[in-house]
PDB file of C-alpha atoms in Angstrom:
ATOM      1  CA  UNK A   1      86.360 -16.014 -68.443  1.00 47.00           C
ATOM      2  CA  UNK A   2      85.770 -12.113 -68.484  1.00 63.00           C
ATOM      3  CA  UNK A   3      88.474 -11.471 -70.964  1.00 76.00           C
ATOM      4  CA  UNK A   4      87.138 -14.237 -73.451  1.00 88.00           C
ATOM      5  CA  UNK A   5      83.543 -13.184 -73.381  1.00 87.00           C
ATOM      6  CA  UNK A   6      84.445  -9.591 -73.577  1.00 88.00           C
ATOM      7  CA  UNK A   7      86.353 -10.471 -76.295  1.00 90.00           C
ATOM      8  CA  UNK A   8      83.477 -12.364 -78.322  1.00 89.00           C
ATOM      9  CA  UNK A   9      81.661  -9.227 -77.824  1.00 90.00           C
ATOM     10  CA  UNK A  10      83.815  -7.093 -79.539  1.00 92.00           C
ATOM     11  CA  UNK A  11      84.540  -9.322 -82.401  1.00 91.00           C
ATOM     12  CA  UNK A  12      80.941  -8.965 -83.146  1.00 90.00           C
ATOM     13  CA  UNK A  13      80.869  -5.300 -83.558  1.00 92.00           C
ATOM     14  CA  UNK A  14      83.424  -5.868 -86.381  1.00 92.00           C
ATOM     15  CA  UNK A  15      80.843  -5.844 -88.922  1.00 91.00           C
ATOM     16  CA  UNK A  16      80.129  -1.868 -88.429  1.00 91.00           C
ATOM     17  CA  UNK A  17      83.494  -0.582 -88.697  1.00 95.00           C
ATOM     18  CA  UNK A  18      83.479   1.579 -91.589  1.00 96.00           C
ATOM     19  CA  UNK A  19      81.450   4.535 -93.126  1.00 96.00           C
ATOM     20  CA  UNK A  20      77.506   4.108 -93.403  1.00 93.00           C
ATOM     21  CA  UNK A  21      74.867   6.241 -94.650  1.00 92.00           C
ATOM     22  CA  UNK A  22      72.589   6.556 -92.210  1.00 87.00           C
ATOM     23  CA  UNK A  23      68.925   8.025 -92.219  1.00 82.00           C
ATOM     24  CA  UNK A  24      66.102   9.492 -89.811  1.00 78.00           C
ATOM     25  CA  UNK A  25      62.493   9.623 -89.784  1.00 78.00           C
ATOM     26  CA  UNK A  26      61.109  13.074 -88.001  1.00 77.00           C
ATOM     27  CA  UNK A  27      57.175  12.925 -88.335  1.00 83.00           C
ATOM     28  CA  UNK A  28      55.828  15.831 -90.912  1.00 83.00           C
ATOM     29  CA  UNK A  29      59.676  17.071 -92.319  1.00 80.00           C
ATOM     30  CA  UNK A  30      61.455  16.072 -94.816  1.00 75.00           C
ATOM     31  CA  UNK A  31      64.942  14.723 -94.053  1.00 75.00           C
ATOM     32  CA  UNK A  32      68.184  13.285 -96.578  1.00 79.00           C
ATOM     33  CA  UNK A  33      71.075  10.771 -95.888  1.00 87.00           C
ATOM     34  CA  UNK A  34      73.733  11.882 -93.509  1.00 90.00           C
ATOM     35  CA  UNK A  35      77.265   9.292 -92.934  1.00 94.00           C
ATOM     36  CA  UNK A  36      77.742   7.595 -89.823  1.00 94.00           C
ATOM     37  CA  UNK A  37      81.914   6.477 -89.301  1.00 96.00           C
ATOM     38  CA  UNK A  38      82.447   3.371 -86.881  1.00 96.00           C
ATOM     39  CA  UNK A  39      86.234   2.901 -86.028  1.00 97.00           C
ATOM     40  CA  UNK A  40      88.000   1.641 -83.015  1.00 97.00           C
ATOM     41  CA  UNK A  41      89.354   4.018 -80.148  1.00 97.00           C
ATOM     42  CA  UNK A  42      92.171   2.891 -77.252  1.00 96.00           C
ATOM     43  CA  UNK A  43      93.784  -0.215 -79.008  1.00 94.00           C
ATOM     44  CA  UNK A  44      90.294  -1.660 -80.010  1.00 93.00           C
ATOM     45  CA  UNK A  45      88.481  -1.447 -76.082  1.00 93.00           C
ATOM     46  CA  UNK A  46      86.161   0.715 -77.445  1.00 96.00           C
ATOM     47  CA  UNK A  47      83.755   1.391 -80.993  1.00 96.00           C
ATOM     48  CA  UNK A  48      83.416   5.105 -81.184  1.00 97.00           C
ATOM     49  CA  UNK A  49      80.689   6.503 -83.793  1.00 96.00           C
ATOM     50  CA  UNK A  50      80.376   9.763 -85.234  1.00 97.00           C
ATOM     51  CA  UNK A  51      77.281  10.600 -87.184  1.00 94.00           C
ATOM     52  CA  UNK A  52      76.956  13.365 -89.425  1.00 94.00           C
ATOM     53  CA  UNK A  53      72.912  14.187 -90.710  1.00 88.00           C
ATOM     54  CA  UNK A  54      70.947  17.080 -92.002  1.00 86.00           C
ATOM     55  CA  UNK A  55      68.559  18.994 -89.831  1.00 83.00           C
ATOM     56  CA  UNK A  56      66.474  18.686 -88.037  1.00 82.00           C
ATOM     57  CA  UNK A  57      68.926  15.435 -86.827  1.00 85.00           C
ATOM     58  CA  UNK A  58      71.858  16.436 -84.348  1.00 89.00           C
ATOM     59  CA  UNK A  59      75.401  15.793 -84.992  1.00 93.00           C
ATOM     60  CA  UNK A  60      76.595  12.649 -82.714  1.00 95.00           C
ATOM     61  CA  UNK A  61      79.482  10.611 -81.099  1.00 97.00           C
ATOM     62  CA  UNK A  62      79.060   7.586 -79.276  1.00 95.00           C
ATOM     63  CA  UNK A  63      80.966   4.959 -77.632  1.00 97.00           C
ATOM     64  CA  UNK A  64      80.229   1.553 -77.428  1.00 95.00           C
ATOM     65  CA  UNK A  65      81.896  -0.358 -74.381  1.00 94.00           C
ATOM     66  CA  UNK A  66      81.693  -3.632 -73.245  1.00 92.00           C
ATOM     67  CA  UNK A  67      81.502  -5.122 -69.788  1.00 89.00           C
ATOM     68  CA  UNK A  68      84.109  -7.558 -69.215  1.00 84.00           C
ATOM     69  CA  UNK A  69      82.081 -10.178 -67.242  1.00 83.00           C
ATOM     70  CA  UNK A  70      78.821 -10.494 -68.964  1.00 86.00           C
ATOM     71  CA  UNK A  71      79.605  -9.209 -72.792  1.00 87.00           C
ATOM     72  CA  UNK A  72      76.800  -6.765 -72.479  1.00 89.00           C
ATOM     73  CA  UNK A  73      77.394  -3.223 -74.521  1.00 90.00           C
ATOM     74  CA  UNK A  74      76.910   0.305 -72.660  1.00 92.00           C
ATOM     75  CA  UNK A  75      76.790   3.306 -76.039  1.00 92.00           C
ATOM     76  CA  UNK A  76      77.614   6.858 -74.265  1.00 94.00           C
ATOM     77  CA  UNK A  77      76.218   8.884 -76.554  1.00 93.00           C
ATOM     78  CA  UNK A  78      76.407  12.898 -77.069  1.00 95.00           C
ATOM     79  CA  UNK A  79      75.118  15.004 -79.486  1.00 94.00           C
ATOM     80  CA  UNK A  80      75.297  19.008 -80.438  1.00 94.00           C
ATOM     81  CA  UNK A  81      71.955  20.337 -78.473  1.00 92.00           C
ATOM     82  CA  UNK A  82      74.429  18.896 -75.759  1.00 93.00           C
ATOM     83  CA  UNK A  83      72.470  15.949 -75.278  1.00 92.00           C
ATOM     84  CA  UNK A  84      74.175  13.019 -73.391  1.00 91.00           C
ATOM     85  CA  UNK A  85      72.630   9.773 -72.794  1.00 90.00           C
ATOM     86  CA  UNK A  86      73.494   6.140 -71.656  1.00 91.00           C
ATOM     87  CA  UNK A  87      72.192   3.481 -73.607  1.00 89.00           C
ATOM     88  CA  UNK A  88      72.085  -0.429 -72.733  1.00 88.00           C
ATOM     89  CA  UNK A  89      72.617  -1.408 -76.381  1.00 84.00           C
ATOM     90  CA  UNK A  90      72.302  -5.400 -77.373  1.00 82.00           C
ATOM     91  CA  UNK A  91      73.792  -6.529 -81.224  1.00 81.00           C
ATOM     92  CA  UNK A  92      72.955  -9.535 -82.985  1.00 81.00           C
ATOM     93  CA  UNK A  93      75.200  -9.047 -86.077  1.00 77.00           C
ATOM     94  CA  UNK A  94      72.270  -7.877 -87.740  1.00 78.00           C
ATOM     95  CA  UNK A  95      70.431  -5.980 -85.460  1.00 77.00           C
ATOM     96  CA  UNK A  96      71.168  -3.008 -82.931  1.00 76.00           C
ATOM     97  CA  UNK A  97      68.952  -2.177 -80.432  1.00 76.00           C
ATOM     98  CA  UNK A  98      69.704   0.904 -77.747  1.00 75.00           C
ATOM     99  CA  UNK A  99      67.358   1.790 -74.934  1.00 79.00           C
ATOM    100  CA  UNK A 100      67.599   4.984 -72.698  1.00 73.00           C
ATOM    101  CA  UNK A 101      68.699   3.742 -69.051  1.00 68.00           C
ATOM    102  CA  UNK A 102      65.778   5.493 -67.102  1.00 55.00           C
ATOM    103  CA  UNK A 103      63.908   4.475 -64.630  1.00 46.00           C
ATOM    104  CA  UNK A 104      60.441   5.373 -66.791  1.00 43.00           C
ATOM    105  CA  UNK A 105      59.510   4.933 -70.217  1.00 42.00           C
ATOM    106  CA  UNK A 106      62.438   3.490 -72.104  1.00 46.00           C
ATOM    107  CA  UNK A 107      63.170   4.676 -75.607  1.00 52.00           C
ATOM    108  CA  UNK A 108      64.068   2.282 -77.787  1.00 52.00           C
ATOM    109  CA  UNK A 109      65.400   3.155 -80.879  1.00 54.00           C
ATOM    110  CA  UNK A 110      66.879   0.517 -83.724  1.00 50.00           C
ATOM    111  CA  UNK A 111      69.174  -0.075 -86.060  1.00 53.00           C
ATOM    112  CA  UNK A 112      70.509  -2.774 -88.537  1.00 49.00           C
ATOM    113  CA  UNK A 113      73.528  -3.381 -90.286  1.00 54.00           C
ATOM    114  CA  UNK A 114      73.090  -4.717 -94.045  1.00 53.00           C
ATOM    115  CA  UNK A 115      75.380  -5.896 -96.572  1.00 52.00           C
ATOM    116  CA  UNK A 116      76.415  -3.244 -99.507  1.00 52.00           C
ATOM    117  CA  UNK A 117      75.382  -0.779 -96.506  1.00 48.00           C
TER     118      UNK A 117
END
C-alpha cells in the first residue's frame, strides 16, 4: 500500500515541474517577478525548487518529500539569510499550502499553480 499511495502523491506534483514566475508581497516596498524552477532530484523521490527573486525576497531551495505510508508532503526549505525550515505542505493540484512545523503560531503561507503559469 505505501508504495502506491506514495506514488499517487508524487504524480500529483507533476503539474509544477517546470519554470514559473513567481512573486512576493512585502508590506510598504516595492517588489518585481523573480523564476521559481521545479524539477525532479534522485530518480523522481524527490521535487527540488529553486527560486530566484529580487530583494528584499531571499534566494531559495526546497525539497518536497513524501511519506511513503500516508502520501503526506514534508518541503525542507533553505534560503540565503541561512534560513532553514520544515514545512508540512498539502497540494490539491491547484493549490499549495506550507505551514512552519512549530509548536506556536504556524505560518502559513500559499501558493497556486495556474495554467499558462
Amino acid at each position: 500500500m505505501g508504495a502506491t499511495v506514495r506514488q499517487e502523491a508524487l504524480e500529483r506534483l507533476r503539474v509544477l515541474v517546470g519554470e514559473w514566475v513567481v512573486e512576493a508581497e512585502f508590506p510598504g516596498q516595492a517588489t518585481g517577478a523573480g523564476r521559481s524552477v521545479f524539477e525532479w532530484a534522485l530518480d523522481g523521490q524527490f521535487l527540488v525548487q529553486r527560486t530566484e527573486a529580487p530583494h528584499p525576497a531571499p534566494a531559495s531551495t526546497a525539497i518536497v518529500s513524501v511519506e511513503p505510508g500516508t502520501g503526506a508532503y514534508t518541503q525542507h526549505y533553505f534560503d540565503s539569510r541561512g534560513v532553514v525550515r520544515l514545512y508540512a505542505m498539502t497540494f490539491d493540484g491547484e493549490v499549495c499550502n506550507c505551514c512552519v512545523r512549530r509548536r506556536t503560531s504556524p505560518r502559513c503561507p500559499s501558493g497556486s499553480a495556474s495554467p499558462g503559469g
